[in-house]
C-alpha positions as YAML, in Angstrom:
chain: A
units: angstrom
residues:
- id: 1
  name: MET
  ca: [93.60, 62.50, 63.91]
- id: 2
  name: ARG
  ca: [95.53, 65.28, 62.23]
- id: 3
  name: VAL
  ca: [97.28, 66.16, 65.51]
- id: 4
  name: LEU
  ca: [98.41, 62.59, 65.98]
- id: 5
  name: LEU
  ca: [99.76, 62.49, 62.45]
- id: 6
  name: LEU
  ca: [101.84, 65.67, 63.06]
- id: 7
  name: LEU
  ca: [103.37, 64.22, 66.22]
- id: 8
  name: VAL
  ca: [104.44, 61.09, 64.37]
- id: 9
  name: ILE
  ca: [106.12, 63.17, 61.62]
- id: 10
  name: VAL
  ca: [108.06, 65.33, 64.21]
- id: 11
  name: CYS
  ca: [109.35, 62.26, 66.03]
- id: 12
  name: LEU
  ca: [110.51, 60.66, 62.78]
- id: 13
  name: ASN
  ca: [112.41, 63.88, 61.82]
- id: 14
  name: GLY
  ca: [114.12, 64.00, 65.25]
- id: 15
  name: CYS
  ca: [115.33, 60.48, 64.91]
- id: 16
  name: SER
  ca: [116.79, 61.22, 61.49]
- id: 17
  name: LEU
  ca: [118.83, 64.17, 62.91]
- id: 18
  name: TRP
  ca: [120.37, 62.23, 65.83]
- id: 19
  name: PRO
  ca: [123.91, 61.00, 64.92]
- id: 20
  name: SER
  ca: [124.26, 57.31, 64.27]
- id: 21
  name: GLN
  ca: [126.41, 54.95, 66.32]
- id: 22
  name: GLU
  ca: [129.00, 54.78, 63.55]
- id: 23
  name: HIS
  ca: [129.28, 58.58, 63.39]
- id: 24
  name: ARG
  ca: [129.66, 58.90, 67.13]
- id: 25
  name: GLY
  ca: [132.47, 56.36, 67.13]
- id: 26
  name: LEU
  ca: [134.34, 58.17, 64.35]
- id: 27
  name: THR
  ca: [134.15, 61.49, 66.19]
- id: 28
  name: THR
  ca: [135.40, 59.93, 69.44]
- id: 29
  name: GLN
  ca: [138.33, 58.33, 67.68]
- id: 30
  name: SER
  ca: [139.37, 61.70, 66.14]
- id: 31
  name: ILE
  ca: [139.37, 63.43, 69.51]
- id: 32
  name: GLU
  ca: [141.40, 60.63, 71.14]
- id: 33
  name: ALA
  ca: [143.96, 60.75, 68.31]
- id: 34
  name: LEU
  ca: [144.35, 64.55, 68.68]
- id: 35
  name: LEU
  ca: [144.88, 64.26, 72.44]
- id: 36
  name: ALA
  ca: [147.47, 61.52, 72.00]
- id: 37
  name: LYS
  ca: [149.39, 63.67, 69.51]
- id: 38
  name: GLN
  ca: [149.47, 66.62, 71.94]
- id: 39
  name: CYS
  ca: [150.73, 64.41, 74.78]
- id: 40
  name: GLN
  ca: [153.64, 63.16, 72.72]
- id: 41
  name: GLY
  ca: [155.47, 66.53, 73.24]
- id: 42
  name: PRO
  ca: [157.07, 68.93, 70.71]
- id: 43
  name: THR
  ca: [158.11, 67.63, 67.39]
- id: 44
  name: GLU
  ca: [161.65, 67.87, 66.06]
- id: 45
  name: PRO
  ca: [162.52, 71.32, 64.62]
- id: 46
  name: SER
  ca: [162.62, 71.56, 60.90]
- id: 47
  name: ALA
  ca: [165.78, 72.36, 58.90]
- id: 48
  name: ASN
  ca: [164.67, 76.00, 58.52]
- id: 49
  name: ASP
  ca: [164.18, 76.35, 62.25]
- id: 50
  name: GLN
  ca: [167.64, 74.93, 62.90]
- id: 51
  name: GLN
  ca: [169.23, 77.44, 60.49]
- id: 52
  name: GLN
  ca: [167.51, 80.42, 62.18]
- id: 53
  name: LEU
  ca: [168.59, 79.16, 65.60]
- id: 54
  name: ALA
  ca: [172.20, 78.84, 64.46]
- id: 55
  name: ALA
  ca: [172.13, 82.41, 63.05]
- id: 56
  name: LEU
  ca: [170.82, 83.79, 66.36]
- id: 57
  name: GLN
  ca: [173.54, 81.96, 68.26]
- id: 58
  name: ARG
  ca: [176.23, 83.51, 66.01]
- id: 59
  name: ILE
  ca: [174.82, 87.01, 66.60]
- id: 60
  name: GLN
  ca: [174.76, 86.47, 70.36]
- id: 61
  name: THR
  ca: [178.40, 85.32, 70.26]
- id: 62
  name: GLN
  ca: [179.43, 88.49, 68.41]
- id: 63
  name: LEU
  ca: [177.58, 90.66, 70.94]
- id: 64
  name: ASP
  ca: [179.33, 88.91, 73.82]
- id: 65
  name: MET
  ca: [182.72, 89.57, 72.18]
- id: 66
  name: LEU
  ca: [181.93, 93.29, 71.73]
- id: 67
  name: THR
  ca: [180.79, 93.56, 75.34]
- id: 68
  name: ALA
  ca: [183.99, 91.95, 76.58]
- id: 69
  name: ALA
  ca: [186.07, 94.39, 74.50]
- id: 70
  name: THR
  ca: [184.28, 97.46, 76.02]
- id: 71
  name: PRO
  ca: [183.29, 96.47, 79.57]
- id: 72
  name: GLY
  ca: [182.53, 100.02, 80.70]
- id: 73
  name: PHE
  ca: [180.14, 100.76, 77.88]
- id: 74
  name: THR
  ca: [177.14, 98.62, 78.73]
- id: 75
  name: ASN
  ca: [176.92, 99.55, 82.40]
- id: 76
  name: SER
  ca: [177.98, 103.16, 82.10]
- id: 77
  name: VAL
  ca: [175.50, 105.69, 83.45]
- id: 78
  name: CYS
  ca: [175.65, 109.32, 82.39]
- id: 79
  name: SER
  ca: [175.43, 111.19, 85.65]
- id: 80
  name: GLU
  ca: [174.18, 114.75, 85.79]
- id: 81
  name: PRO
  ca: [176.87, 117.41, 86.22]
- id: 82
  name: ALA
  ca: [177.28, 118.43, 89.84]
- id: 83
  name: LYS
  ca: [175.59, 121.69, 90.62]
- id: 84
  name: SER
  ca: [177.62, 124.03, 92.72]
- id: 85
  name: HIS
  ca: [175.89, 125.62, 95.67]
- id: 86
  name: HIS
  ca: [178.20, 128.63, 95.23]
- id: 87
  name: GLU
  ca: [177.30, 129.51, 91.63]
- id: 88
  name: TYR
  ca: [174.24, 130.35, 89.55]
- id: 89
  name: GLU
  ca: [174.40, 131.06, 85.81]
- id: 90
  name: GLY
  ca: [178.11, 131.84, 86.02]
- id: 91
  name: LYS
  ca: [177.79, 134.16, 89.02]
- id: 92
  name: VAL
  ca: [179.10, 133.47, 92.49]
- id: 93
  name: ILE
  ca: [176.53, 133.24, 95.28]
- id: 94
  name: VAL
  ca: [177.32, 134.73, 98.67]
- id: 95
  name: GLY
  ca: [175.25, 134.84, 101.83]
- id: 96
  name: ALA
  ca: [174.09, 137.86, 103.77]
- id: 97
  name: ASN
  ca: [177.06, 137.30, 106.12]
- id: 98
  name: GLU
  ca: [180.41, 135.81, 105.12]
- id: 99
  name: TRP
  ca: [183.87, 135.15, 106.49]
- id: 100
  name: ILE
  ca: [186.56, 137.19, 104.72]
- id: 101
  name: TYR
  ca: [190.33, 137.28, 105.03]
- id: 102
  name: LEU
  ca: [191.57, 140.87, 105.04]
- id: 103
  name: SER
  ca: [195.14, 141.80, 104.07]
- id: 104
  name: PRO
  ca: [196.42, 143.71, 105.85]
- id: 105
  name: PRO
  ca: [196.21, 142.87, 108.72]
- id: 106
  name: GLY
  ca: [196.02, 139.18, 107.74]
- id: 107
  name: HIS
  ca: [192.99, 138.15, 109.80]
- id: 108
  name: HIS
  ca: [189.60, 136.57, 109.33]
- id: 109
  name: TYR
  ca: [186.59, 138.81, 109.90]
- id: 110
  name: GLN
  ca: [182.85, 138.42, 109.69]
- id: 111
  name: ALA
  ca: [181.50, 140.81, 107.05]
- id: 112
  name: ARG
  ca: [178.01, 141.97, 106.21]
- id: 113
  name: VAL
  ca: [177.17, 141.88, 102.48]
- id: 114
  name: ASP
  ca: [174.78, 144.70, 101.57]
- id: 115
  name: SER
  ca: [173.87, 145.61, 97.99]
- id: 116
  name: GLY
  ca: [172.09, 148.69, 99.32]
- id: 117
  name: ALA
  ca: [175.43, 150.30, 100.20]
- id: 118
  name: ALA
  ca: [177.38, 151.76, 97.29]
- id: 119
  name: THR
  ca: [180.82, 151.35, 98.88]
- id: 120
  name: SER
  ca: [182.41, 149.10, 101.45]
- id: 121
  name: SER
  ca: [183.31, 150.36, 104.90]
- id: 122
  name: LEU
  ca: [185.67, 149.28, 107.64]
- id: 123
  name: SER
  ca: [185.50, 149.92, 111.36]
- id: 124
  name: ALA
  ca: [188.49, 152.14, 112.19]
- id: 125
  name: MET
  ca: [189.35, 153.87, 115.45]
- id: 126
  name: ASP
  ca: [191.99, 156.46, 116.30]
- id: 127
  name: ILE
  ca: [192.64, 157.41, 112.66]
- id: 128
  name: GLU
  ca: [195.94, 159.26, 112.29]
- id: 129
  name: TYR
  ca: [197.41, 160.78, 109.11]
- id: 130
  name: PHE
  ca: [201.14, 160.65, 108.39]
- id: 131
  name: GLU
  ca: [203.47, 160.98, 105.44]
- id: 132
  name: ARG
  ca: [205.74, 158.30, 104.06]
- id: 133
  name: ASN
  ca: [208.89, 159.30, 102.14]
- id: 134
  name: GLY
  ca: [207.71, 162.90, 102.35]
- id: 135
  name: LYS
  ca: [205.25, 162.50, 99.46]
- id: 136
  name: LYS
  ca: [202.45, 160.05, 99.94]
- id: 137
  name: ARG
  ca: [199.71, 160.44, 102.46]
- id: 138
  name: TRP
  ca: [199.03, 157.46, 104.67]
- id: 139
  name: VAL
  ca: [196.75, 156.66, 107.59]
- id: 140
  name: ARG
  ca: [197.28, 154.64, 110.72]
- id: 141
  name: PHE
  ca: [194.22, 153.25, 112.53]
- id: 142
  name: ARG
  ca: [193.18, 150.53, 114.96]
- id: 143
  name: LEU
  ca: [190.99, 147.68, 113.74]
- id: 144
  name: GLN
  ca: [189.01, 145.75, 116.34]
- id: 145
  name: HIS
  ca: [187.71, 142.47, 114.92]
- id: 146
  name: ASP
  ca: [185.79, 141.39, 118.04]
- id: 147
  name: ASP
  ca: [185.14, 142.49, 121.60]
- id: 148
  name: GLU
  ca: [187.61, 140.10, 123.23]
- id: 149
  name: ALA
  ca: [190.66, 140.32, 120.96]
- id: 150
  name: GLU
  ca: [193.19, 143.11, 121.11]
- id: 151
  name: ALA
  ca: [192.89, 145.76, 118.41]
- id: 152
  name: ILE
  ca: [195.40, 145.61, 115.54]
- id: 153
  name: THR
  ca: [197.10, 148.72, 114.20]
- id: 154
  name: VAL
  ca: [196.97, 148.95, 110.40]
- id: 155
  name: GLU
  ca: [198.80, 151.34, 108.07]
- id: 156
  name: ALA
  ca: [197.61, 151.96, 104.53]
- id: 157
  name: LYS
  ca: [197.90, 154.56, 101.79]
- id: 158
  name: VAL
  ca: [194.95, 156.89, 101.28]
- id: 159
  name: VAL
  ca: [193.58, 156.53, 97.74]
- id: 160
  name: ARG
  ca: [190.89, 159.23, 98.02]
- id: 161
  name: HIS
  ca: [188.40, 160.89, 100.36]
- id: 162
  name: VAL
  ca: [184.61, 160.80, 100.48]
- id: 163
  name: LEU
  ca: [182.03, 162.97, 102.20]
- id: 164
  name: ILE
  ca: [179.73, 161.13, 104.61]
- id: 165
  name: ARG
  ca: [176.59, 162.88, 105.83]
- id: 166
  name: GLN
  ca: [175.56, 161.77, 109.29]
- id: 167
  name: ALA
  ca: [172.03, 162.14, 110.62]
- id: 168
  name: SER
  ca: [173.40, 163.66, 113.82]
- id: 169
  name: SER
  ca: [175.41, 166.37, 112.03]
- id: 170
  name: PRO
  ca: [174.27, 168.95, 109.45]
- id: 171
  name: GLU
  ca: [177.72, 169.09, 107.89]
- id: 172
  name: PRO
  ca: [179.16, 166.18, 105.84]
- id: 173
  name: GLU
  ca: [182.20, 164.44, 107.30]
- id: 174
  name: ARG
  ca: [185.31, 163.86, 105.23]
- id: 175
  name: ARG
  ca: [186.50, 160.26, 105.46]
- id: 176
  name: PRO
  ca: [189.63, 158.55, 104.06]
- id: 177
  name: VAL
  ca: [189.38, 155.58, 101.69]
- id: 178
  name: VAL
  ca: [192.04, 152.84, 101.62]
- id: 179
  name: SER
  ca: [192.48, 149.79, 99.39]
- id: 180
  name: LEU
  ca: [192.82, 146.37, 101.06]
- id: 181
  name: THR
  ca: [192.80, 142.82, 99.67]
- id: 182
  name: VAL
  ca: [189.74, 140.67, 100.43]
- id: 183
  name: ASN
  ca: [189.72, 136.88, 100.13]
- id: 184
  name: MET
  ca: [186.39, 135.05, 100.39]
- id: 185
  name: GLY
  ca: [186.64, 131.30, 100.19]
- id: 186
  name: GLN
  ca: [189.45, 129.97, 98.02]
- id: 187
  name: ASP
  ca: [188.26, 131.53, 94.75]
- id: 188
  name: LEU
  ca: [187.32, 135.17, 95.36]
- id: 189
  name: ARG
  ca: [190.14, 137.67, 95.72]
- id: 190
  name: TYR
  ca: [189.56, 141.40, 95.18]
- id: 191
  name: ASP
  ca: [191.45, 144.59, 95.96]
- id: 192
  name: THR
  ca: [188.61, 146.53, 97.58]
- id: 193
  name: GLU
  ca: [188.29, 150.15, 98.62]
- id: 194
  name: PHE
  ca: [187.07, 150.71, 102.17]
- id: 195
  name: THR
  ca: [185.81, 153.89, 103.74]
- id: 196
  name: LEU
  ca: [187.22, 154.20, 107.24]
- id: 197
  name: THR
  ca: [184.45, 154.87, 109.72]
- id: 198
  name: ASP
  ca: [183.42, 154.00, 113.25]
- id: 199
  name: ARG
  ca: [181.38, 150.77, 113.16]
- id: 200
  name: SER
  ca: [181.89, 149.88, 116.81]
- id: 201
  name: GLN
  ca: [178.14, 149.99, 117.38]
- id: 202
  name: MET
  ca: [177.45, 147.69, 114.43]
- id: 203
  name: ALA
  ca: [177.14, 143.90, 114.61]
- id: 204
  name: TYR
  ca: [179.85, 143.44, 111.96]
- id: 205
  name: PRO
  ca: [183.08, 145.43, 111.68]
- id: 206
  name: ILE
  ca: [183.14, 145.24, 107.88]
- id: 207
  name: LEU
  ca: [180.47, 146.05, 105.30]
- id: 208
  name: LEU
  ca: [180.83, 144.89, 101.68]
- id: 209
  name: GLY
  ca: [178.91, 147.12, 99.27]
- id: 210
  name: ARG
  ca: [177.97, 147.07, 95.59]
- id: 211
  name: GLU
  ca: [181.47, 147.88, 94.37]
- id: 212
  name: PHE
  ca: [182.69, 144.60, 95.84]
- id: 213
  name: LEU
  ca: [179.92, 142.67, 94.07]
- id: 214
  name: ARG
  ca: [181.08, 143.92, 90.63]
- id: 215
  name: ASP
  ca: [178.16, 142.36, 88.73]
- id: 216
  name: VAL
  ca: [179.57, 138.85, 89.20]
- id: 217
  name: ILE
  ca: [178.16, 138.08, 92.65]
- id: 218
  name: LEU
  ca: [174.61, 137.29, 93.73]
- id: 219
  name: ILE
  ca: [173.38, 137.63, 97.32]
- id: 220
  name: ASP
  ca: [171.19, 134.93, 98.86]
- id: 221
  name: VAL
  ca: [169.87, 136.74, 101.92]
- id: 222
  name: SER
  ca: [168.36, 133.50, 103.27]
- id: 223
  name: ARG
  ca: [171.82, 131.96, 103.74]
- id: 224
  name: GLN
  ca: [175.00, 132.95, 105.53]
- id: 225
  name: PHE
  ca: [178.62, 131.80, 105.65]
- id: 226
  name: ILE
  ca: [178.29, 129.86, 102.40]
- id: 227
  name: HIS
  ca: [182.00, 130.03, 101.68]
- id: 228
  name: PRO
  ca: [184.58, 128.42, 103.98]
- id: 229
  name: LYS
  ca: [187.30, 130.45, 105.63]
- id: 230
  name: TYR
  ca: [190.15, 131.32, 103.31]
- id: 231
  name: ILE
  ca: [193.36, 129.38, 104.01]
- id: 232
  name: PRO
  ca: [196.46, 131.51, 103.29]
- id: 233
  name: GLN
  ca: [198.94, 129.82, 100.97]
- id: 234
  name: ASP
  ca: [201.72, 132.38, 101.39]
- id: 235
  name: SER
  ca: [203.70, 132.69, 104.62]
- id: 236
  name: ALA
  ca: [203.46, 136.45, 104.23]
- id: 237
  name: GLN
  ca: [199.71, 136.13, 104.85]
- id: 238
  name: LEU
  ca: [200.00, 134.23, 108.12]
- id: 239
  name: LEU
  ca: [198.26, 135.75, 111.12]
- id: 240
  name: LEU
  ca: [200.24, 138.43, 112.86]
- id: 241
  name: PRO
  ca: [200.65, 138.48, 116.62]
- id: 242
  name: LYS
  ca: [198.16, 140.66, 118.42]
- id: 243
  name: GLY
  ca: [199.13, 144.26, 118.91]
- id: 244
  name: LYS
  ca: [201.58, 144.27, 115.99]
- id: 245
  name: THR
  ca: [201.55, 146.94, 113.30]
- id: 246
  name: THR
  ca: [201.06, 145.91, 109.69]
- id: 247
  name: GLN
  ca: [201.00, 147.92, 106.48]
- id: 248
  name: VAL
  ca: [199.55, 147.44, 103.03]
- id: 249
  name: LEU
  ca: [201.47, 144.95, 100.89]
- id: 250
  name: HIS
  ca: [201.25, 146.80, 97.56]
- id: 251
  name: THR
  ca: [203.66, 149.64, 98.40]
- id: 252
  name: VAL
  ca: [203.66, 152.55, 95.96]
- id: 253
  name: MET
  ca: [206.93, 152.92, 94.08]
- id: 254
  name: ASN
  ca: [208.41, 156.42, 94.13]
...
């Protein structure tokens, strides 16, 4: 009997919690009204919204006028400065082998760049001393720039002598030193002292040593012929016919 009474009470409570027909109708009407409002589309902007929109339009107009006045400003791109393959930290880079233009005789030669050698040397054959104007001591020698071309006779003033010790001779050999102008590329131009010696058995007739480097040149031994051949600008530096005799351009004044 008590169990039956409890079931009756639970059922009556459940019925009291279930929404009435009037309540369900009110809720349905609210949802339908909200959906209808959303389907009507956006409402008209308020006066405040219209003022903000007008202000933004004025700012955009001013930006368009500034852009038209400076057309290269908006699209300009700051490019990185071009890095030269011939320079590093202010020093000129040269390869292990380079083309040089030697004056005299006014020819291009392949030279070996070697920081292990203190001085530069030049392949000279048939060296002959002679005097000019009875005072200065000069030398005349033949310079062979390759196996096929005819040797060129060069005359230059002797600036000093050096002693060269050869492995095949116990006594040092006295060698003349001359000063010639070296052009490498279009930017490097040095008056360089060369020791005259026989380099006929060497791969290159000219060796550029540390004195030529002068603390402004770096050697990249992994590269060669970095600099293009020098193009003479002066007619006095044009190539001489083969077999002709040439002499140093900076003649000593008596």
